[in-house]
Amino acid sequence: EVQLVESGGDLVQPGGSLRLSCATSGFSFSSYEMHWVRQAPVKGLEWVTHITSSGSTIYYADSVKGRFTISRDNAKNSLFLQMNSLRVEDTAVYYCAREVRDSRRFGNFDIWGQGTMVTVSS
Amino acid sequence: QSVLTQPPSASGTPGQRVTISCSGSSSNIGRSAVNWYQHLPRTAPKVLIFSTDQRPSGVPDRFSGSKSGTSASLAISGLQSEDEGNYYCSAWDDSLNAWVFGGGTKLTVL
């Protein structure tokens, strides 16, 4: 069974740091591009960051650029999100998601984890 | 303010047909495929429609997607109570080099 399991969410003070992990199983992790998507309380989904299968190309949303770092360990089938200089507005459930492409190279997020809650508050 | 614009709410009675719109621009919907995600309470988001009009296996044919120019639509026919939840459109934006989502539409089955 294909699974994504996030962990690492916690309560942290503004300006603090947190590292999220996404453990994967049931598929060839090293072949897939991966993403982090978040949902703030009473808000919609917001894409956060994306890493290609080899880790060679990375994109970030403007809202987290310079503060968050995505990485992966293909040997351990794991995805990570290092979050620094956290702000109150970073409070959200963070989901990791797998991307698949169709024959025309259009992508979609076909598998999602259950999410991990990050609360930034003093 | 989301890059893609959806109505905040939609509703219908069981058996009815409901349509949810998603408006974008030439840098996203205008040149890319659109995906729709269903997010039910206390569950992970799930892809409902990918590549604008394709259904993953297991998604009933009551759900369909379409696109015209810089706008896309999700249609749900034969509305059921279990369809109640939030629906999001999404597309890649070439100008932002980012995936963008709509603000979400909360569907209520009356």
PDB file of C-alpha atoms in Angstrom:
ATOM      1  CA  GLU A   1       0.000   0.000   0.000  1.00  0.00           C
ATOM      2  CA  VAL A   2       1.278   3.426  -0.942  1.00  0.00           C
ATOM      3  CA  GLN A   3       1.660   5.573   2.187  1.00  0.00           C
ATOM      4  CA  LEU A   4       2.928   8.984   3.215  1.00  0.00           C
ATOM      5  CA  VAL A   5       3.230   9.676   6.941  1.00  0.00           C
ATOM      6  CA  GLU A   6       4.173  13.126   8.183  1.00  0.00           C
ATOM      7  CA  SER A   7       5.673  13.845  11.582  1.00  0.00           C
ATOM      8  CA  GLY A   8       7.429  16.623  13.463  1.00  0.00           C
ATOM      9  CA  GLY A   9       4.602  19.092  13.905  1.00  0.00           C
ATOM     10  CA  ASP A  10       4.621  20.950  17.219  1.00  0.00           C
ATOM     11  CA  LEU A  11       3.955  24.203  19.039  1.00  0.00           C
ATOM     12  CA  VAL A  12       6.831  26.642  18.491  1.00  0.00           C
ATOM     13  CA  GLN A  13       7.408  30.297  19.298  1.00  0.00           C
ATOM     14  CA  PRO A  14       7.660  32.951  16.589  1.00  0.00           C
ATOM     15  CA  GLY A  15      11.199  33.046  15.244  1.00  0.00           C
ATOM     16  CA  GLY A  16      11.741  29.403  16.106  1.00  0.00           C
ATOM     17  CA  SER A  17      12.572  26.407  13.930  1.00  0.00           C
ATOM     18  CA  LEU A  18      11.011  23.039  13.222  1.00  0.00           C
ATOM     19  CA  ARG A  19      11.848  20.096  10.964  1.00  0.00           C
ATOM     20  CA  LEU A  20       9.060  18.068   9.409  1.00  0.00           C
ATOM     21  CA  SER A  21       9.524  14.573   8.022  1.00  0.00           C
ATOM     22  CA  CYS A  22       7.483  12.523   5.577  1.00  0.00           C
ATOM     23  CA  ALA A  23       8.132   8.784   5.634  1.00  0.00           C
ATOM     24  CA  THR A  24       7.035   7.005   2.484  1.00  0.00           C
ATOM     25  CA  SER A  25       6.391   3.368   1.606  1.00  0.00           C
ATOM     26  CA  GLY A  26       4.835   1.219  -1.081  1.00  0.00           C
ATOM     27  CA  PHE A  27       6.378   2.910  -4.109  1.00  0.00           C
ATOM     28  CA  SER A  28       9.722   3.798  -5.647  1.00  0.00           C
ATOM     29  CA  PHE A  29      10.273   7.071  -3.817  1.00  0.00           C
ATOM     30  CA  SER A  30      13.361   8.044  -5.801  1.00  0.00           C
ATOM     31  CA  SER A  31      11.321   8.149  -9.016  1.00  0.00           C
ATOM     32  CA  TYR A  32       8.831  10.773  -7.904  1.00  0.00           C
ATOM     33  CA  GLU A  33       8.751  14.519  -7.433  1.00  0.00           C
ATOM     34  CA  MET A  34       7.428  15.511  -4.037  1.00  0.00           C
ATOM     35  CA  HIS A  35       5.689  18.521  -2.525  1.00  0.00           C
ATOM     36  CA  TRP A  36       4.657  20.123   0.739  1.00  0.00           C
ATOM     37  CA  VAL A  37       1.203  21.737   0.829  1.00  0.00           C
ATOM     38  CA  ARG A  38      -0.292  23.452   3.869  1.00  0.00           C
ATOM     39  CA  GLN A  39      -3.695  24.497   5.122  1.00  0.00           C
ATOM     40  CA  ALA A  40      -3.989  27.251   7.702  1.00  0.00           C
ATOM     41  CA  PRO A  41      -6.970  27.171  10.060  1.00  0.00           C
ATOM     42  CA  VAL A  42     -10.186  28.108   8.260  1.00  0.00           C
ATOM     43  CA  LYS A  43      -8.224  28.709   5.075  1.00  0.00           C
ATOM     44  CA  GLY A  44      -7.671  26.871   1.821  1.00  0.00           C
ATOM     45  CA  LEU A  45      -4.816  24.753   0.528  1.00  0.00           C
ATOM     46  CA  GLU A  46      -1.538  26.532  -0.190  1.00  0.00           C
ATOM     47  CA  TRP A  47       1.346  24.948  -2.085  1.00  0.00           C
ATOM     48  CA  VAL A  48       4.612  25.447  -0.188  1.00  0.00           C
ATOM     49  CA  THR A  49       7.507  23.779  -2.004  1.00  0.00           C
ATOM     50  CA  HIS A  50       8.517  21.149  -4.567  1.00  0.00           C
ATOM     51  CA  ILE A  51      11.589  18.977  -5.103  1.00  0.00           C
ATOM     52  CA  THR A  52      12.388  16.888  -8.151  1.00  0.00           C
ATOM     53  CA  SER A  53      13.159  13.176  -7.878  1.00  0.00           C
ATOM     54  CA  SER A  54      16.922  13.661  -7.751  1.00  0.00           C
ATOM     55  CA  GLY A  55      16.712  16.790  -5.624  1.00  0.00           C
ATOM     56  CA  SER A  56      18.389  18.840  -8.324  1.00  0.00           C
ATOM     57  CA  THR A  57      15.544  21.330  -8.800  1.00  0.00           C
ATOM     58  CA  ILE A  58      13.539  22.995  -6.058  1.00  0.00           C
ATOM     59  CA  TYR A  59      10.777  25.605  -6.082  1.00  0.00           C
ATOM     60  CA  TYR A  60       9.335  27.597  -3.181  1.00  0.00           C
ATOM     61  CA  ALA A  61       6.259  29.739  -2.680  1.00  0.00           C
ATOM     62  CA  ASP A  62       7.197  33.381  -2.169  1.00  0.00           C
ATOM     63  CA  SER A  63       5.684  33.238   1.325  1.00  0.00           C
ATOM     64  CA  VAL A  64       8.371  30.802   2.551  1.00  0.00           C
ATOM     65  CA  LYS A  65      11.338  31.567   0.294  1.00  0.00           C
ATOM     66  CA  GLY A  66      14.516  32.104   2.291  1.00  0.00           C
ATOM     67  CA  ARG A  67      13.037  30.567   5.458  1.00  0.00           C
ATOM     68  CA  PHE A  68      12.048  27.006   4.498  1.00  0.00           C
ATOM     69  CA  THR A  69      14.241  24.322   2.944  1.00  0.00           C
ATOM     70  CA  ILE A  70      12.965  21.139   1.335  1.00  0.00           C
ATOM     71  CA  SER A  71      15.214  18.098   1.051  1.00  0.00           C
ATOM     72  CA  ARG A  72      14.975  14.360   0.525  1.00  0.00           C
ATOM     73  CA  ASP A  73      16.870  11.189   1.330  1.00  0.00           C
ATOM     74  CA  ASN A  74      16.156   8.683  -1.427  1.00  0.00           C
ATOM     75  CA  ALA A  75      18.031   5.944   0.409  1.00  0.00           C
ATOM     76  CA  LYS A  76      15.636   6.322   3.348  1.00  0.00           C
ATOM     77  CA  ASN A  77      12.509   7.034   1.265  1.00  0.00           C
ATOM     78  CA  SER A  78      11.974  10.251   3.195  1.00  0.00           C
ATOM     79  CA  LEU A  79      11.123  13.873   2.518  1.00  0.00           C
ATOM     80  CA  PHE A  80      11.925  16.751   4.860  1.00  0.00           C
ATOM     81  CA  LEU A  81      10.975  20.375   5.436  1.00  0.00           C
ATOM     82  CA  GLN A  82      13.267  22.538   7.542  1.00  0.00           C
ATOM     83  CA  MET A  83      11.335  25.584   8.717  1.00  0.00           C
ATOM     84  CA  ASN A  84      13.256  28.536  10.180  1.00  0.00           C
ATOM     85  CA  SER A  85      12.217  32.028  11.300  1.00  0.00           C
ATOM     86  CA  LEU A  86       8.689  30.768  11.821  1.00  0.00           C
ATOM     87  CA  ARG A  87       5.837  33.275  11.861  1.00  0.00           C
ATOM     88  CA  VAL A  88       2.338  33.127  13.307  1.00  0.00           C
ATOM     89  CA  GLU A  89       1.010  32.943   9.750  1.00  0.00           C
ATOM     90  CA  ASP A  90       2.915  29.671   9.194  1.00  0.00           C
ATOM     91  CA  THR A  91       0.445  27.965  11.551  1.00  0.00           C
ATOM     92  CA  ALA A  92      -1.143  25.202   9.479  1.00  0.00           C
ATOM     93  CA  VAL A  93      -1.529  21.513   8.838  1.00  0.00           C
ATOM     94  CA  TYR A  94       1.373  20.515   6.596  1.00  0.00           C
ATOM     95  CA  TYR A  95       0.815  17.732   4.060  1.00  0.00           C
ATOM     96  CA  CYS A  96       3.391  15.967   1.947  1.00  0.00           C
ATOM     97  CA  ALA A  97       2.157  14.914  -1.472  1.00  0.00           C
ATOM     98  CA  ARG A  98       3.448  12.823  -4.363  1.00  0.00           C
ATOM     99  CA  GLU A  99       3.296  14.160  -7.904  1.00  0.00           C
ATOM    100  CA  VAL A 100       2.599  12.033 -10.956  1.00  0.00           C
ATOM    101  CA  ARG A 101       2.699  13.145 -14.585  1.00  0.00           C
ATOM    102  CA  ASP A 102       0.464  12.106 -17.486  1.00  0.00           C
ATOM    103  CA  SER A 103       1.587  11.443 -21.060  1.00  0.00           C
ATOM    104  CA  ARG A 104       1.547  15.202 -21.778  1.00  0.00           C
ATOM    105  CA  ARG A 105       3.727  15.858 -18.695  1.00  0.00           C
ATOM    106  CA  PHE A 106       0.913  17.524 -16.773  1.00  0.00           C
ATOM    107  CA  GLY A 107       1.230  16.795 -13.080  1.00  0.00           C
ATOM    108  CA  ASN A 108      -1.127  16.231 -10.198  1.00  0.00           C
ATOM    109  CA  PHE A 109      -0.789  15.280  -6.543  1.00  0.00           C
ATOM    110  CA  ASP A 110      -2.104  11.732  -6.475  1.00  0.00           C
ATOM    111  CA  ILE A 111      -1.135  10.643  -2.963  1.00  0.00           C
ATOM    112  CA  TRP A 112      -1.310  12.777   0.194  1.00  0.00           C
ATOM    113  CA  GLY A 113      -0.357  12.135   3.778  1.00  0.00           C
ATOM    114  CA  GLN A 114      -2.684  12.787   6.694  1.00  0.00           C
ATOM    115  CA  GLY A 115      -0.813  15.932   7.685  1.00  0.00           C
ATOM    116  CA  THR A 116       1.034  17.223  10.731  1.00  0.00           C
ATOM    117  CA  MET A 117       0.010  20.317  12.686  1.00  0.00           C
ATOM    118  CA  VAL A 118       2.423  23.204  13.149  1.00  0.00           C
ATOM    119  CA  THR A 119       1.382  25.928  15.569  1.00  0.00           C
ATOM    120  CA  VAL A 120       3.434  29.108  15.833  1.00  0.00           C
ATOM    121  CA  SER A 121       2.440  31.090  18.902  1.00  0.00           C
ATOM    122  CA  SER A 122       3.965  32.811  21.896  1.00  0.00           C
TER     123      SER A 122
ATOM    124  CA  GLN B   1      -6.145  36.397  -2.220  1.00  0.00           C
ATOM    125  CA  SER B   2      -5.786  33.189  -4.232  1.00  0.00           C
ATOM    126  CA  VAL B   3      -4.382  33.219  -7.771  1.00  0.00           C
ATOM    127  CA  LEU B   4      -7.287  31.026  -8.911  1.00  0.00           C
ATOM    128  CA  THR B   5     -10.790  32.273  -8.083  1.00  0.00           C
ATOM    129  CA  GLN B   6     -13.564  29.968  -6.912  1.00  0.00           C
ATOM    130  CA  PRO B   7     -16.936  30.735  -5.375  1.00  0.00           C
ATOM    131  CA  PRO B   8     -16.681  30.280  -1.598  1.00  0.00           C
ATOM    132  CA  SER B   9     -19.790  28.127  -1.423  1.00  0.00           C
ATOM    133  CA  ALA B  10     -22.129  25.982  -3.475  1.00  0.00           C
ATOM    134  CA  SER B  11     -25.128  23.873  -2.564  1.00  0.00           C
ATOM    135  CA  GLY B  12     -27.680  21.483  -3.956  1.00  0.00           C
ATOM    136  CA  THR B  13     -30.179  18.842  -2.975  1.00  0.00           C
ATOM    137  CA  PRO B  14     -29.569  15.108  -3.367  1.00  0.00           C
ATOM    138  CA  GLY B  15     -29.747  14.084  -7.017  1.00  0.00           C
ATOM    139  CA  GLN B  16     -29.149  17.586  -8.353  1.00  0.00           C
ATOM    140  CA  ARG B  17     -26.298  18.718 -10.590  1.00  0.00           C
ATOM    141  CA  VAL B  18     -23.880  21.306  -9.234  1.00  0.00           C
ATOM    142  CA  THR B  19     -21.096  23.163 -11.027  1.00  0.00           C
ATOM    143  CA  ILE B  20     -18.084  24.820  -9.397  1.00  0.00           C
ATOM    144  CA  SER B  21     -16.121  27.358 -11.411  1.00  0.00           C
ATOM    145  CA  CYS B  22     -12.420  28.226 -11.288  1.00  0.00           C
ATOM    146  CA  SER B  23     -11.080  31.365 -12.952  1.00  0.00           C
ATOM    147  CA  GLY B  24      -7.413  31.929 -13.666  1.00  0.00           C
ATOM    148  CA  SER B  25      -5.200  33.581 -16.248  1.00  0.00           C
ATOM    149  CA  SER B  26      -3.055  32.923 -19.306  1.00  0.00           C
ATOM    150  CA  SER B  27      -0.099  31.932 -17.130  1.00  0.00           C
ATOM    151  CA  ASN B  28      -1.910  29.097 -15.364  1.00  0.00           C
ATOM    152  CA  ILE B  29      -5.233  27.672 -16.570  1.00  0.00           C
ATOM    153  CA  GLY B  30      -4.718  29.236 -19.994  1.00  0.00           C
ATOM    154  CA  ARG B  31      -1.648  27.114 -20.706  1.00  0.00           C
ATOM    155  CA  SER B  32      -1.773  24.253 -18.228  1.00  0.00           C
ATOM    156  CA  ALA B  33      -4.018  21.404 -17.211  1.00  0.00           C
ATOM    157  CA  VAL B  34      -6.313  21.819 -14.217  1.00  0.00           C
ATOM    158  CA  ASN B  35      -6.643  19.465 -11.284  1.00  0.00           C
ATOM    159  CA  TRP B  36      -9.497  19.288  -8.807  1.00  0.00           C
ATOM    160  CA  TYR B  37      -9.101  18.059  -5.250  1.00  0.00           C
ATOM    161  CA  GLN B  38     -11.790  16.966  -2.814  1.00  0.00           C
ATOM    162  CA  HIS B  39     -11.069  17.620   0.855  1.00  0.00           C
ATOM    163  CA  LEU B  40     -13.572  16.013   3.166  1.00  0.00           C
ATOM    164  CA  PRO B  41     -13.562  16.670   6.922  1.00  0.00           C
ATOM    165  CA  ARG B  42     -10.847  14.825   8.829  1.00  0.00           C
ATOM    166  CA  THR B  43      -9.354  13.243   5.698  1.00  0.00           C
ATOM    167  CA  ALA B  44      -6.397  13.914   3.439  1.00  0.00           C
ATOM    168  CA  PRO B  45      -7.110  15.787   0.202  1.00  0.00           C
ATOM    169  CA  LYS B  46      -7.854  13.504  -2.734  1.00  0.00           C
ATOM    170  CA  VAL B  47      -7.452  14.137  -6.456  1.00  0.00           C
ATOM    171  CA  LEU B  48     -10.869  14.060  -8.069  1.00  0.00           C
ATOM    172  CA  ILE B  49     -10.048  15.240 -11.597  1.00  0.00           C
ATOM    173  CA  PHE B  50      -6.574  15.469 -13.146  1.00  0.00           C
ATOM    174  CA  SER B  51      -5.349  16.834 -16.465  1.00  0.00           C
ATOM    175  CA  THR B  52      -8.520  18.948 -16.718  1.00  0.00           C
ATOM    176  CA  ASP B  53     -10.971  16.158 -17.516  1.00  0.00           C
ATOM    177  CA  GLN B  54      -9.541  12.801 -16.398  1.00  0.00           C
ATOM    178  CA  ARG B  55     -10.901  10.774 -13.496  1.00  0.00           C
ATOM    179  CA  PRO B  56      -8.625   8.567 -11.395  1.00  0.00           C
ATOM    180  CA  SER B  57      -9.789   4.993 -11.053  1.00  0.00           C
ATOM    181  CA  GLY B  58     -12.342   4.746  -8.283  1.00  0.00           C
ATOM    182  CA  VAL B  59     -13.806   8.216  -8.799  1.00  0.00           C
ATOM    183  CA  PRO B  60     -17.431   7.913  -9.952  1.00  0.00           C
ATOM    184  CA  ASP B  61     -18.371   9.274 -13.373  1.00  0.00           C
ATOM    185  CA  ARG B  62     -20.744  11.657 -11.582  1.00  0.00           C
ATOM    186  CA  PHE B  63     -17.688  13.916 -11.383  1.00  0.00           C
ATOM    187  CA  SER B  64     -16.463  15.629 -14.541  1.00  0.00           C
ATOM    188  CA  GLY B  65     -14.097  18.469 -15.411  1.00  0.00           C
ATOM    189  CA  SER B  66     -13.765  20.873 -18.306  1.00  0.00           C
ATOM    190  CA  LYS B  67     -11.859  23.995 -19.338  1.00  0.00           C
ATOM    191  CA  SER B  68     -12.381  26.915 -21.684  1.00  0.00           C
ATOM    192  CA  GLY B  69      -9.728  29.568 -22.091  1.00  0.00           C
ATOM    193  CA  THR B  70      -8.653  30.707 -18.638  1.00  0.00           C
ATOM    194  CA  SER B  71     -11.562  29.154 -16.752  1.00  0.00           C
ATOM    195  CA  ALA B  72     -12.309  25.624 -15.626  1.00  0.00           C
ATOM    196  CA  SER B  73     -15.316  23.877 -14.137  1.00  0.00           C
ATOM    197  CA  LEU B  74     -16.074  20.873 -11.976  1.00  0.00           C
ATOM    198  CA  ALA B  75     -19.514  19.345 -12.402  1.00  0.00           C
ATOM    199  CA  ILE B  76     -21.074  16.944  -9.933  1.00  0.00           C
ATOM    200  CA  SER B  77     -24.238  15.187 -11.038  1.00  0.00           C
ATOM    201  CA  GLY B  78     -26.504  13.006  -8.917  1.00  0.00           C
ATOM    202  CA  LEU B  79     -25.405  14.870  -5.798  1.00  0.00           C
ATOM    203  CA  GLN B  80     -25.015  12.695  -2.692  1.00  0.00           C
ATOM    204  CA  SER B  81     -24.698  13.589   0.988  1.00  0.00           C
ATOM    205  CA  GLU B  82     -21.175  12.157   1.093  1.00  0.00           C
ATOM    206  CA  ASP B  83     -20.082  14.753  -1.481  1.00  0.00           C
ATOM    207  CA  GLU B  84     -20.292  17.433   1.198  1.00  0.00           C
ATOM    208  CA  GLY B  85     -16.879  18.997   1.723  1.00  0.00           C
ATOM    209  CA  ASN B  86     -14.379  21.390   0.188  1.00  0.00           C
ATOM    210  CA  TYR B  87     -13.271  21.403  -3.439  1.00  0.00           C
ATOM    211  CA  TYR B  88     -10.122  23.054  -4.792  1.00  0.00           C
ATOM    212  CA  CYS B  89      -8.905  23.703  -8.316  1.00  0.00           C
ATOM    213  CA  SER B  90      -5.178  23.825  -8.978  1.00  0.00           C
ATOM    214  CA  ALA B  91      -2.777  24.446 -11.864  1.00  0.00           C
ATOM    215  CA  TRP B  92       0.895  25.157 -12.506  1.00  0.00           C
ATOM    216  CA  ASP B  93       1.630  28.849 -13.020  1.00  0.00           C
ATOM    217  CA  ASP B  94       4.391  29.522 -15.548  1.00  0.00           C
ATOM    218  CA  SER B  95       4.927  33.123 -14.420  1.00  0.00           C
ATOM    219  CA  LEU B  96       5.181  32.355 -10.706  1.00  0.00           C
ATOM    220  CA  ASN B  97       6.988  29.016 -11.199  1.00  0.00           C
ATOM    221  CA  ALA B  98       4.601  27.701  -8.594  1.00  0.00           C
ATOM    222  CA  TRP B  99       1.588  25.488  -8.159  1.00  0.00           C
ATOM    223  CA  VAL B 100      -1.471  27.611  -7.416  1.00  0.00           C
ATOM    224  CA  PHE B 101      -4.755  26.678  -5.783  1.00  0.00           C
ATOM    225  CA  GLY B 102      -8.167  28.253  -5.751  1.00  0.00           C
ATOM    226  CA  GLY B 103      -9.510  29.470  -2.426  1.00  0.00           C
ATOM    227  CA  GLY B 104     -11.785  26.450  -2.220  1.00  0.00           C
ATOM    228  CA  THR B 105     -15.535  25.947  -2.515  1.00  0.00           C
ATOM    229  CA  LYS B 106     -17.503  24.522   0.389  1.00  0.00           C
ATOM    230  CA  LEU B 107     -20.192  22.251  -1.010  1.00  0.00           C
ATOM    231  CA  THR B 108     -23.288  21.733   1.099  1.00  0.00           C
ATOM    232  CA  VAL B 109     -25.840  19.037   0.317  1.00  0.00           C
ATOM    233  CA  LEU B 110     -29.168  20.345   1.576  1.00  0.00           C
TER     234      LEU B 110
END
